[in-house]
Amino acid sequence: METTNPQRQPDGWMLLLCAWLLSLISTIAVLFIGEIMGQAPCVLCWFQRAFMFPLVLVLGVACCISDTGVWRYALPLAVMGWLIAFYHNLLYFGVIPESLKPCGAGPSCSGADMTIFSSVPLPLLSLGVFSFLILLLAIIRRRFSA
C-alpha cells in the first residue's frame, strides 16, 4: 500500500499555478509601471509590494513541487498585503481622513495617471489581486489540508 504525502497533491497544482501566475503578473505589472513608465509608488504601494514580491517565489517553488501546504506561508503574506491594500483604498476613496495618510511626502496614488483603463485605481486593483490570492489559498487549504 502506497501512502502519499498530503502536502504534495498533483490535483492542487492548477490552483497553485493560478495563484503563482496572479502574483507574477502583478509583480511584473508594478515593475513595469515603476521602472518603464517612471511612476514612483507611494509609501503604501511599497508596503503592498513588500508582501506581493515574496509570494512570487514562495508560490513558484510550491507550484514546482506541488506543495499544497504552502498556504501556511503564503496566506499570512497575502492577508497582510490585503490589510494594507484595504487601508490604502479607505484613504483613496476618502473614508479615512487625509490626516491619517502616511503618503504625505512623496508620490501619491490619487492622480489620474495612477489608473488602469482610465477608471480602475491601482489601490483597488491591488486589493482585488490580494483578495483573489486569499481566495485561492483558502480553497487550497480547505481541499488539501490533512
mmCIF file with all atom_site columns, C-alpha atoms in Angstrom, residues 23 47-60 70-85 126 129-131 133-134 137:
data_model
loop_
_atom_site.group_PDB
_atom_site.id
_atom_site.type_symbol
_atom_site.label_atom_id
_atom_site.label_alt_id
_atom_site.label_comp_id
_atom_site.label_asym_id
_atom_site.label_entity_id
_atom_site.label_seq_id
_atom_site.pdbx_PDB_ins_code
_atom_site.Cartn_x
_atom_site.Cartn_y
_atom_site.Cartn_z
_atom_site.occupancy
_atom_site.B_iso_or_equiv
_atom_site.pdbx_formal_charge
_atom_site.auth_seq_id
_atom_site.auth_comp_id
_atom_site.auth_asym_id
_atom_site.auth_atom_id
_atom_site.pdbx_PDB_model_num
ATOM 1  C CA . SER A 1 23  ? 1.342  37.097 -8.196 1.00 0.00 ? 23  SER A CA 1
ATOM 2  C CA . PHE A 1 47  ? 4.388  48.126 1.625  1.00 0.00 ? 47  PHE A CA 1
ATOM 3  C CA . GLN A 1 48  ? 1.984  46.183 -0.597 1.00 0.00 ? 48  GLN A CA 1
ATOM 4  C CA . ARG A 1 49  ? 4.866  45.277 -2.902 1.00 0.00 ? 49  ARG A CA 1
ATOM 5  C CA . ALA A 1 50  ? 6.814  44.021 0.111  1.00 0.00 ? 50  ALA A CA 1
ATOM 6  C CA . PHE A 1 51  ? 4.116  41.368 0.590  1.00 0.00 ? 51  PHE A CA 1
ATOM 7  C CA . MET A 1 52  ? 3.490  40.613 -3.104 1.00 0.00 ? 52  MET A CA 1
ATOM 8  C CA . PHE A 1 53  ? 7.081  40.120 -4.288 1.00 0.00 ? 53  PHE A CA 1
ATOM 9  C CA . PRO A 1 54  ? 7.899  37.179 -1.952 1.00 0.00 ? 54  PRO A CA 1
ATOM 10 C CA . LEU A 1 55  ? 4.670  35.464 -3.000 1.00 0.00 ? 55  LEU A CA 1
ATOM 11 C CA . VAL A 1 56  ? 6.122  35.031 -6.490 1.00 0.00 ? 56  VAL A CA 1
ATOM 12 C CA . LEU A 1 57  ? 8.994  32.965 -5.086 1.00 0.00 ? 57  LEU A CA 1
ATOM 13 C CA . VAL A 1 58  ? 7.022  31.101 -2.432 1.00 0.00 ? 58  VAL A CA 1
ATOM 14 C CA . LEU A 1 59  ? 4.170  30.159 -4.781 1.00 0.00 ? 59  LEU A CA 1
ATOM 15 C CA . GLY A 1 60  ? 6.572  29.430 -7.648 1.00 0.00 ? 60  GLY A CA 1
ATOM 16 C CA . VAL A 1 70  ? 2.263  26.399 1.049  1.00 0.00 ? 70  VAL A CA 1
ATOM 17 C CA . TRP A 1 71  ? -0.897 28.123 2.243  1.00 0.00 ? 71  TRP A CA 1
ATOM 18 C CA . ARG A 1 72  ? 0.692  28.161 5.733  1.00 0.00 ? 72  ARG A CA 1
ATOM 19 C CA . TYR A 1 73  ? 3.375  30.551 4.468  1.00 0.00 ? 73  TYR A CA 1
ATOM 20 C CA . ALA A 1 74  ? 1.641  32.341 1.614  1.00 0.00 ? 74  ALA A CA 1
ATOM 21 C CA . LEU A 1 75  ? -1.665 33.115 3.307  1.00 0.00 ? 75  LEU A CA 1
ATOM 22 C CA . PRO A 1 76  ? -0.167 35.367 6.019  1.00 0.00 ? 76  PRO A CA 1
ATOM 23 C CA . LEU A 1 77  ? 1.732  37.317 3.331  1.00 0.00 ? 77  LEU A CA 1
ATOM 24 C CA . ALA A 1 78  ? -1.424 37.737 1.262  1.00 0.00 ? 78  ALA A CA 1
ATOM 25 C CA . VAL A 1 79  ? -3.520 38.748 4.284  1.00 0.00 ? 79  VAL A CA 1
ATOM 26 C CA . MET A 1 80  ? -1.003 41.391 5.366  1.00 0.00 ? 80  MET A CA 1
ATOM 27 C CA . GLY A 1 81  ? -0.872 42.747 1.816  1.00 0.00 ? 81  GLY A CA 1
ATOM 28 C CA . TRP A 1 82  ? -4.680 42.772 1.730  1.00 0.00 ? 82  TRP A CA 1
ATOM 29 C CA . LEU A 1 83  ? -4.888 44.713 5.000  1.00 0.00 ? 83  LEU A CA 1
ATOM 30 C CA . ILE A 1 84  ? -2.529 47.379 3.675  1.00 0.00 ? 84  ILE A CA 1
ATOM 31 C CA . ALA A 1 85  ? -4.401 47.496 0.363  1.00 0.00 ? 85  ALA A CA 1
ATOM 32 C CA . SER A 1 126 ? -4.098 45.673 -5.604 1.00 0.00 ? 126 SER A CA 1
ATOM 33 C CA . VAL A 1 129 ? -5.382 40.773 -6.528 1.00 0.00 ? 129 VAL A CA 1
ATOM 34 C CA . PHE A 1 130 ? -4.737 40.144 -2.834 1.00 0.00 ? 130 PHE A CA 1
ATOM 35 C CA . SER A 1 131 ? -8.413 39.149 -2.391 1.00 0.00 ? 131 SER A CA 1
ATOM 36 C CA . LEU A 1 133 ? -4.927 35.220 -3.856 1.00 0.00 ? 133 LEU A CA 1
ATOM 37 C CA . ILE A 1 134 ? -6.513 34.787 -0.420 1.00 0.00 ? 134 ILE A CA 1
ATOM 38 C CA . LEU A 1 137 ? -5.100 29.892 -0.874 1.00 0.00 ? 137 LEU A CA 1
#
